Amino acid sequence: MTAEPFLFDDFVSFNLAILVYFLGVRLNKKIDFLRHYNIPEPVSGGLMVAALALVVYLVFGSEIGFSLQSRDYLLFCFFTAIGLNARFSDLVKGGRPLAILLILTVGYMVLQNIVGSGIARAMGLPPGFGLLGGTISLVGGHGTAIAWGPKLVADYGVPGAVEIGAATATLGLIAASLLGGPIGNYLIEKRGALPDPDRPEEAPMIGIESNREADTSVTHTGLMRSILVLNIAITLGVGLQEGLVAGIGLDLPIFVCCLFCGIVLSNSVPRVFKKLTWPARSRSLAVISDLALGIFLTMSLMSLQLWTIAGLAGPMLLILATQVVVAALFIIYVVFPLMGGNYGAAVLGAGFAGFALGATPTAIANMTAVTKSYGPATQAFLILPLISAFFVDLANAAIILLFLGG
């Protein structure tokens, strides 16, 4: 008999996430593999707690859950900070790499669905089953899997599509969290993509490098200024999202609108009010964005219900294993060389692994773990969110319909 689920409320969940983050820090210090391959601290700690929750479920039959109400705000803070740090001049310089990465991403999404549907057909399963092991659950994540699940059940003969899709997205998120760091490490150490020691010093887009002390520019006034500007941009972003839905029916993710508003504010307000101290690219803003991402990803991973993946059939596990191999090979032999074969391309490779199998925050966490060890990569943090958080969702719907035959 299954016991009643036990749910931690939002206040407790938030503070537990901080403890779990420090657990991840401790694990990374003690376990050479985690540290050497740049596994993000939220991944180390979050998966440990998720595994403990699985043990409780298997032994006592009780589900442990966490309230995630505060998680969305943390996501908004993080992407707004990315927007505040963006300069139009950097975006203009990133135009060609952005276009190349977009083409590569669309090509990879087609390849991911070819792999998934191809294996499904070879095993006598409907193509829709293979797409659950493709961009519906992997690039698309939990939201896309849940959205497309009922249609696959009703129109394409895939029983249990919602449950299979959610479980596949969960396993994909774990794979994405564990793959990005090792790939970045391999490209940097083995493929000669070490950062140029003579390059100009860059301010970190998020976080503070783990091998440097926080400098004195992180002050209480700097932190308060950064929080105020973040909240103003988030307010505008929420308003923009609601206006787009009401006005033209365009339902963009709120964090994309917050990212856009951050970009607009940072490239207009300081030009008008020249004496205003603006938090863009400050250490204070970097600390806040690092905190927001760390707790967001920790909450996401520690709340994974690993028992939900137990029902994945053998064919889906085969598809997933193949997708991990295909993603790694695509990054190493396609993304890395075509994006320049340099340090920035290696950081992008770590991020690409994150959203190809998981989600945009996972991609950013992978890149953050790499840059904390080797140094900033500004352009990577600017162009990847635009691809993974905006263009991918638009392209994915068309690609899914193409593979389903319209």
Short mmCIF file of C-alpha atoms in Angstrom, two decimals:
data_model
loop_
_atom_site.label_atom_id
_atom_site.label_comp_id
_atom_site.label_asym_id
_atom_site.label_seq_id
_atom_site.Cartn_x
_atom_site.Cartn_y
_atom_site.Cartn_z
CA MET A 1 0.00 0.00 0.00
CA THR A 2 1.39 3.38 -1.00
CA ALA A 3 1.71 5.96 1.77
CA GLU A 4 0.47 9.52 1.45
CA PRO A 5 2.90 11.81 -0.43
CA PHE A 6 4.97 14.11 1.78
CA LEU A 7 5.35 17.61 0.35
CA PHE A 8 7.77 20.22 1.70
CA ASP A 9 6.30 23.72 1.53
CA ASP A 10 7.92 26.52 -0.47
CA PHE A 11 9.90 28.09 2.37
CA VAL A 12 11.35 24.76 3.46
CA SER A 13 12.01 23.67 -0.14
CA PHE A 14 13.89 26.88 -0.91
CA ASN A 15 16.16 26.56 2.11
CA LEU A 16 16.66 22.85 1.59
CA ALA A 17 17.81 23.69 -1.93
CA ILE A 18 20.54 25.90 -0.47
CA LEU A 19 21.66 23.05 1.80
CA VAL A 20 21.59 20.65 -1.13
CA TYR A 21 23.68 23.08 -3.18
CA PHE A 22 26.33 23.06 -0.45
CA LEU A 23 26.11 19.28 -0.43
CA GLY A 24 27.00 19.42 -4.11
CA VAL A 25 29.93 21.74 -3.36
CA ARG A 26 31.15 19.25 -0.77
CA LEU A 27 30.74 16.29 -3.10
CA ASN A 28 32.66 18.05 -5.87
CA LYS A 29 35.53 18.79 -3.49
CA LYS A 30 35.70 15.20 -2.30
CA ILE A 31 35.12 13.31 -5.55
CA ASP A 32 37.80 13.84 -8.19
CA PHE A 33 35.56 12.74 -11.07
CA LEU A 34 32.93 15.40 -10.36
CA ARG A 35 35.53 18.13 -10.02
CA HIS A 36 37.70 17.10 -12.97
CA TYR A 37 34.79 16.87 -15.40
CA ASN A 38 33.12 20.10 -14.26
CA ILE A 39 29.86 18.56 -13.06
CA PRO A 40 27.83 21.52 -11.72
CA GLU A 41 27.36 21.58 -7.94
CA PRO A 42 23.54 21.70 -8.23
CA VAL A 43 23.69 18.51 -10.30
CA SER A 44 25.87 16.66 -7.79
CA GLY A 45 23.75 17.62 -4.78
CA GLY A 46 20.37 17.56 -6.51
CA LEU A 47 20.79 14.07 -7.96
CA MET A 48 22.00 12.78 -4.58
CA VAL A 49 18.77 13.98 -2.91
CA ALA A 50 16.67 12.65 -5.80
CA ALA A 51 18.35 9.26 -5.33
CA LEU A 52 17.62 9.34 -1.59
CA ALA A 53 13.97 10.16 -2.35
CA LEU A 54 13.91 7.15 -4.68
CA VAL A 55 15.20 4.91 -1.87
CA VAL A 56 12.46 6.20 0.44
CA TYR A 57 9.88 5.50 -2.25
CA LEU A 58 11.13 1.97 -2.90
CA VAL A 59 11.48 1.04 0.79
CA PHE A 60 8.50 2.80 2.37
CA GLY A 61 6.25 3.49 -0.64
CA SER A 62 6.12 7.19 0.22
CA GLU A 63 6.64 9.95 -2.33
CA ILE A 64 8.70 12.97 -1.23
CA GLY A 65 7.94 16.18 -3.07
CA PHE A 66 9.07 19.80 -2.98
CA SER A 67 7.10 22.96 -3.62
CA LEU A 68 8.59 24.83 -6.58
CA GLN A 69 6.67 28.11 -6.39
CA SER A 70 9.81 30.23 -5.94
CA ARG A 71 11.65 28.48 -8.75
CA ASP A 72 10.11 30.52 -11.56
CA TYR A 73 11.21 33.80 -10.00
CA LEU A 74 14.78 32.51 -9.80
CA LEU A 75 14.62 31.61 -13.49
CA PHE A 76 13.37 35.10 -14.34
CA CYS A 77 16.20 36.66 -12.30
CA PHE A 78 18.82 34.60 -14.07
CA PHE A 79 17.72 35.28 -17.64
CA THR A 80 17.05 38.94 -16.90
CA ALA A 81 20.64 39.22 -15.68
CA ILE A 82 21.83 37.69 -18.95
CA GLY A 83 19.84 40.37 -20.78
CA LEU A 84 21.18 43.20 -18.60
CA ASN A 85 24.72 42.07 -19.38
CA ALA A 86 24.14 42.11 -23.14
CA ARG A 87 25.39 44.95 -25.29
CA PHE A 88 24.08 45.58 -28.77
CA SER A 89 27.66 45.72 -30.00
CA ASP A 90 28.24 42.20 -28.68
CA LEU A 91 25.02 40.98 -30.28
CA VAL A 92 26.04 42.49 -33.62
CA LYS A 93 29.43 40.77 -33.38
CA GLY A 94 27.59 37.59 -32.49
CA GLY A 95 25.41 37.76 -35.59
CA ARG A 96 27.38 35.28 -37.71
CA PRO A 97 28.02 32.77 -34.87
CA LEU A 98 24.35 33.10 -33.91
CA ALA A 99 23.26 32.27 -37.46
CA ILE A 100 25.66 29.31 -37.66
CA LEU A 101 24.53 27.93 -34.31
CA LEU A 102 20.88 28.31 -35.32
CA ILE A 103 21.45 26.33 -38.53
CA LEU A 104 23.37 23.65 -36.63
CA THR A 105 20.65 23.44 -33.99
CA VAL A 106 17.85 23.00 -36.51
CA GLY A 107 19.94 20.39 -38.31
CA TYR A 108 20.55 18.56 -35.04
CA MET A 109 16.85 18.61 -34.16
CA VAL A 110 16.03 16.96 -37.49
CA LEU A 111 18.79 14.40 -36.83
CA GLN A 112 17.48 13.74 -33.31
CA ASN A 113 14.05 12.92 -34.68
CA ILE A 114 15.51 10.78 -37.47
CA VAL A 115 17.34 8.73 -34.84
CA GLY A 116 14.30 8.39 -32.59
CA SER A 117 11.72 7.61 -35.26
CA GLY A 118 14.19 5.39 -37.15
CA ILE A 119 14.83 3.14 -34.16
CA ALA A 120 11.11 3.05 -33.39
CA ARG A 121 10.26 1.96 -36.94
CA ALA A 122 13.00 -0.69 -36.87
CA MET A 123 11.40 -2.14 -33.73
CA GLY A 124 7.89 -2.08 -35.18
CA LEU A 125 6.72 0.85 -33.07
CA PRO A 126 4.77 3.92 -34.24
CA PRO A 127 6.94 6.91 -35.27
CA GLY A 128 5.35 9.00 -32.53
CA PHE A 129 6.99 6.76 -29.96
CA GLY A 130 10.35 7.57 -31.47
CA LEU A 131 9.61 11.30 -31.40
CA LEU A 132 9.10 11.00 -27.64
CA GLY A 133 12.73 9.93 -27.64
CA GLY A 134 13.50 12.87 -29.93
CA THR A 135 12.75 16.58 -29.82
CA ILE A 136 9.38 16.23 -28.09
CA SER A 137 10.92 15.17 -24.78
CA LEU A 138 14.63 15.97 -25.14
CA VAL A 139 15.03 19.34 -26.85
CA GLY A 140 11.43 20.16 -25.92
CA GLY A 141 11.59 19.02 -22.29
CA HIS A 142 8.76 18.28 -19.86
CA GLY A 143 6.46 21.05 -21.09
CA THR A 144 6.55 19.95 -24.72
CA ALA A 145 6.19 16.28 -23.78
CA ILE A 146 3.10 16.99 -21.68
CA ALA A 147 1.64 19.25 -24.36
CA TRP A 148 2.08 16.74 -27.21
CA GLY A 149 1.29 13.60 -25.20
CA PRO A 150 -2.52 13.64 -25.54
CA LYS A 151 -2.29 14.21 -29.31
CA LEU A 152 0.09 11.25 -29.69
CA VAL A 153 -2.34 9.07 -27.73
CA ALA A 154 -5.43 10.17 -29.65
CA ASP A 155 -4.11 10.52 -33.19
CA TYR A 156 -0.91 8.50 -33.51
CA GLY A 157 -1.44 5.34 -31.48
CA VAL A 158 1.10 5.89 -28.70
CA PRO A 159 -0.47 4.68 -25.43
CA GLY A 160 0.83 6.32 -22.25
CA ALA A 161 2.56 9.05 -24.26
CA VAL A 162 2.27 11.67 -21.49
CA GLU A 163 3.86 9.44 -18.88
CA ILE A 164 6.54 8.12 -21.26
CA GLY A 165 7.34 11.64 -22.42
CA ALA A 166 7.69 13.02 -18.90
CA ALA A 167 9.89 10.11 -17.85
CA THR A 168 12.03 10.49 -20.97
CA ALA A 169 12.43 14.22 -20.34
CA THR A 170 13.53 13.45 -16.77
CA LEU A 171 16.18 10.99 -17.92
CA GLY A 172 17.26 13.40 -20.64
CA LEU A 173 17.71 16.18 -18.08
CA ILE A 174 19.98 13.92 -16.02
CA ALA A 175 22.01 12.96 -19.09
CA ALA A 176 22.30 16.62 -20.13
CA SER A 177 23.54 17.59 -16.66
CA LEU A 178 26.21 14.91 -16.68
CA LEU A 179 27.34 15.19 -20.32
CA GLY A 180 28.11 18.89 -20.72
CA GLY A 181 31.01 19.17 -18.28
CA PRO A 182 32.96 16.16 -19.60
CA ILE A 183 32.47 17.31 -23.21
CA GLY A 184 33.70 20.81 -22.38
CA ASN A 185 36.66 19.35 -20.52
CA TYR A 186 37.51 17.04 -23.45
CA LEU A 187 37.36 19.81 -26.03
CA ILE A 188 39.50 22.14 -23.93
CA GLU A 189 42.10 19.66 -22.70
CA LYS A 190 42.25 17.15 -25.55
CA ARG A 191 41.29 19.19 -28.62
CA GLY A 192 43.45 22.22 -27.86
CA ALA A 193 40.70 24.70 -27.03
CA LEU A 194 42.42 26.27 -24.05
CA PRO A 195 41.62 29.98 -23.57
CA ASP A 196 44.10 32.40 -25.09
CA PRO A 197 46.27 33.78 -22.24
CA ASP A 198 46.75 37.03 -24.20
CA ARG A 199 43.06 37.74 -24.77
CA PRO A 200 41.55 40.85 -23.16
CA GLU A 201 40.17 40.37 -19.67
CA GLU A 202 36.44 39.69 -19.69
CA ALA A 203 33.94 40.24 -16.92
CA PRO A 204 32.08 37.03 -16.11
CA MET A 205 28.53 36.92 -17.44
CA ILE A 206 27.45 35.05 -14.34
CA GLY A 207 29.14 33.90 -11.17
CA ILE A 208 32.64 34.40 -9.87
CA GLU A 209 35.42 32.06 -10.86
CA SER A 210 35.93 29.41 -8.19
CA ASN A 211 39.69 30.02 -8.09
CA ARG A 212 39.38 33.75 -7.38
CA GLU A 213 38.27 35.64 -4.32
CA ALA A 214 35.22 37.85 -4.64
CA ASP A 215 36.56 41.35 -5.05
CA THR A 216 35.47 44.35 -3.02
CA SER A 217 33.10 45.60 -5.73
CA VAL A 218 30.47 43.19 -4.34
CA THR A 219 28.80 45.57 -1.88
CA HIS A 220 25.42 45.77 -0.21
CA THR A 221 24.51 48.83 -2.32
CA GLY A 222 25.61 47.03 -5.46
CA LEU A 223 23.48 44.03 -4.55
CA MET A 224 20.42 46.18 -3.77
CA ARG A 225 20.87 48.15 -7.00
CA SER A 226 21.10 44.92 -8.98
CA ILE A 227 17.99 43.45 -7.31
CA LEU A 228 15.99 46.63 -7.99
CA VAL A 229 16.94 46.76 -11.68
CA LEU A 230 16.28 43.02 -12.04
CA ASN A 231 12.80 43.39 -10.58
CA ILE A 232 12.01 46.37 -12.80
CA ALA A 233 13.06 44.40 -15.88
CA ILE A 234 11.09 41.33 -14.73
CA THR A 235 7.98 43.46 -14.22
CA LEU A 236 8.34 44.85 -17.74
CA GLY A 237 8.97 41.34 -19.07
CA VAL A 238 5.81 39.94 -17.47
CA GLY A 239 3.84 42.90 -18.83
CA LEU A 240 5.32 42.39 -22.30
CA GLN A 241 4.43 38.70 -22.28
CA GLU A 242 0.85 39.41 -21.25
CA GLY A 243 0.58 42.17 -23.87
CA LEU A 244 1.82 39.88 -26.66
CA VAL A 245 -0.69 37.19 -25.70
CA ALA A 246 -3.57 39.64 -25.50
CA GLY A 247 -2.55 41.67 -28.55
CA ILE A 248 -1.39 39.20 -31.19
CA GLY A 249 -1.75 35.80 -29.53
CA LEU A 250 2.02 35.23 -29.33
CA ASP A 251 2.67 33.18 -26.18
CA LEU A 252 6.40 33.47 -25.55
CA PRO A 253 7.94 32.07 -22.34
CA ILE A 254 8.04 34.81 -19.69
CA PHE A 255 11.78 34.42 -19.17
CA VAL A 256 12.39 35.18 -22.85
CA CYS A 257 10.46 38.46 -22.47
CA CYS A 258 12.47 39.25 -19.32
CA LEU A 259 15.69 38.58 -21.23
CA PHE A 260 14.57 40.96 -23.98
CA CYS A 261 13.58 43.70 -21.53
CA GLY A 262 16.94 43.38 -19.80
CA ILE A 263 18.70 43.89 -23.13
CA VAL A 264 16.59 46.95 -23.96
CA LEU A 265 17.09 48.55 -20.55
CA SER A 266 20.86 48.04 -20.50
CA ASN A 267 21.24 49.53 -23.96
CA SER A 268 19.03 52.57 -23.36
CA VAL A 269 18.90 53.73 -19.74
CA PRO A 270 22.68 54.24 -19.25
CA ARG A 271 22.79 56.27 -22.50
CA VAL A 272 20.04 58.58 -21.29
CA PHE A 273 21.13 58.85 -17.66
CA LYS A 274 24.88 58.96 -18.08
CA LYS A 275 25.64 59.53 -14.39
CA LEU A 276 23.50 56.62 -13.24
CA THR A 277 25.42 53.65 -11.79
CA TRP A 278 24.15 50.69 -13.79
CA PRO A 279 24.65 47.09 -12.54
CA ALA A 280 25.38 45.45 -15.91
CA ARG A 281 28.49 43.22 -15.82
CA SER A 282 29.11 44.07 -12.19
CA ARG A 283 30.28 41.54 -9.65
CA SER A 284 27.13 42.14 -7.63
CA LEU A 285 24.87 41.19 -10.54
CA ALA A 286 27.08 38.20 -11.31
CA VAL A 287 26.68 36.91 -7.75
CA ILE A 288 22.88 37.26 -7.89
CA SER A 289 22.59 35.51 -11.25
CA ASP A 290 24.87 32.71 -10.06
CA LEU A 291 22.77 32.31 -6.92
CA ALA A 292 19.52 32.28 -8.91
CA LEU A 293 20.77 29.67 -11.38
CA GLY A 294 22.31 27.52 -8.66
CA ILE A 295 19.17 27.34 -6.52
CA PHE A 296 16.88 26.99 -9.57
CA LEU A 297 18.78 24.01 -10.93
CA THR A 298 19.19 22.47 -7.47
CA MET A 299 15.43 22.65 -6.90
CA SER A 300 14.79 21.19 -10.35
CA LEU A 301 17.07 18.21 -9.87
CA MET A 302 16.35 17.38 -6.23
CA SER A 303 12.61 17.33 -7.07
CA LEU A 304 13.02 14.76 -9.86
CA GLN A 305 10.82 11.76 -9.16
CA LEU A 306 13.21 9.08 -10.37
CA TRP A 307 10.67 6.32 -9.81
CA THR A 308 8.69 7.68 -12.75
CA ILE A 309 11.40 6.52 -15.17
CA ALA A 310 11.23 2.92 -13.96
CA GLY A 311 8.45 2.19 -16.42
CA LEU A 312 10.44 3.22 -19.49
CA ALA A 313 10.40 0.35 -21.94
CA GLY A 314 13.55 -1.20 -23.35
CA PRO A 315 13.08 0.44 -26.78
CA MET A 316 12.95 3.92 -25.23
CA LEU A 317 16.09 3.26 -23.17
CA LEU A 318 17.82 2.15 -26.39
CA ILE A 319 16.69 5.33 -28.13
CA LEU A 320 17.93 7.49 -25.24
CA ALA A 321 21.31 5.77 -25.09
CA THR A 322 21.70 6.30 -28.84
CA GLN A 323 20.67 9.96 -28.54
CA VAL A 324 23.37 10.60 -25.92
CA VAL A 325 26.04 9.13 -28.21
CA VAL A 326 24.73 11.05 -31.24
CA ALA A 327 24.67 14.31 -29.27
CA ALA A 328 28.27 13.86 -28.10
CA LEU A 329 29.52 13.05 -31.60
CA PHE A 330 27.57 15.95 -33.14
CA ILE A 331 29.07 18.41 -30.66
CA ILE A 332 32.64 17.16 -31.04
CA TYR A 333 32.70 16.77 -34.82
CA VAL A 334 30.17 19.35 -36.03
CA VAL A 335 29.38 22.08 -33.49
CA PHE A 336 32.90 22.53 -32.12
CA PRO A 337 34.78 22.90 -35.44
CA LEU A 338 32.09 24.93 -37.21
CA MET A 339 31.80 27.35 -34.28
CA GLY A 340 35.51 28.09 -34.53
CA GLY A 341 37.27 25.24 -32.74
CA ASN A 342 38.36 27.62 -29.97
CA TYR A 343 37.65 28.09 -26.28
CA GLY A 344 34.32 29.80 -26.88
CA ALA A 345 33.26 26.90 -29.12
CA ALA A 346 34.18 24.44 -26.37
CA VAL A 347 32.03 26.32 -23.86
CA LEU A 348 29.19 26.36 -26.39
CA GLY A 349 29.67 22.61 -26.81
CA ALA A 350 29.07 22.10 -23.09
CA GLY A 351 25.96 24.27 -23.33
CA PHE A 352 24.72 22.52 -26.47
CA ALA A 353 24.79 19.21 -24.59
CA GLY A 354 22.62 20.83 -21.94
CA PHE A 355 19.72 21.90 -24.12
CA ALA A 356 20.04 19.13 -26.75
CA LEU A 357 19.09 16.57 -24.11
CA GLY A 358 17.68 18.71 -21.31
CA ALA A 359 16.80 22.37 -20.90
CA THR A 360 18.21 25.89 -21.25
CA PRO A 361 19.05 26.29 -17.52
CA THR A 362 20.98 23.02 -17.69
CA ALA A 363 22.90 24.35 -20.69
CA ILE A 364 23.82 27.53 -18.82
CA ALA A 365 24.82 25.54 -15.73
CA ASN A 366 27.10 23.37 -17.85
CA MET A 367 28.76 26.43 -19.36
CA THR A 368 29.06 28.06 -15.95
CA ALA A 369 30.84 25.04 -14.51
CA VAL A 370 33.34 25.13 -17.39
CA THR A 371 33.96 28.88 -17.25
CA LYS A 372 34.48 28.82 -13.50
CA SER A 373 37.45 26.55 -14.13
CA TYR A 374 38.86 28.13 -17.30
CA GLY A 375 37.59 31.71 -17.50
CA PRO A 376 34.71 33.73 -19.00
CA ALA A 377 33.23 33.21 -22.47
CA THR A 378 30.95 36.20 -22.96
CA GLN A 379 29.65 35.49 -26.44
CA ALA A 380 28.60 31.94 -25.57
CA PHE A 381 26.35 33.20 -22.78
CA LEU A 382 24.76 35.72 -25.14
CA ILE A 383 23.98 33.60 -28.19
CA LEU A 384 23.08 30.24 -26.67
CA PRO A 385 20.03 31.44 -24.66
CA LEU A 386 18.66 33.17 -27.76
CA ILE A 387 18.87 29.87 -29.64
CA SER A 388 17.76 27.47 -26.92
CA ALA A 389 15.09 29.61 -25.27
CA PHE A 390 13.51 31.24 -28.32
CA PHE A 391 14.29 29.86 -31.78
CA VAL A 392 14.23 26.21 -30.69
CA ASP A 393 10.62 26.30 -29.48
CA LEU A 394 9.47 27.89 -32.73
CA ALA A 395 11.39 25.41 -34.89
CA ASN A 396 10.46 22.37 -32.80
CA ALA A 397 6.73 22.63 -33.45
CA ALA A 398 7.26 22.70 -37.21
CA ILE A 399 9.78 19.82 -37.12
CA ILE A 400 7.51 17.63 -34.99
CA LEU A 401 4.58 18.18 -37.36
CA LEU A 402 6.86 17.39 -40.31
CA PHE A 403 7.81 14.02 -38.83
CA LEU A 404 4.23 13.25 -37.87
CA GLY A 405 3.17 13.91 -41.46
CA GLY A 406 1.53 17.27 -40.90
#
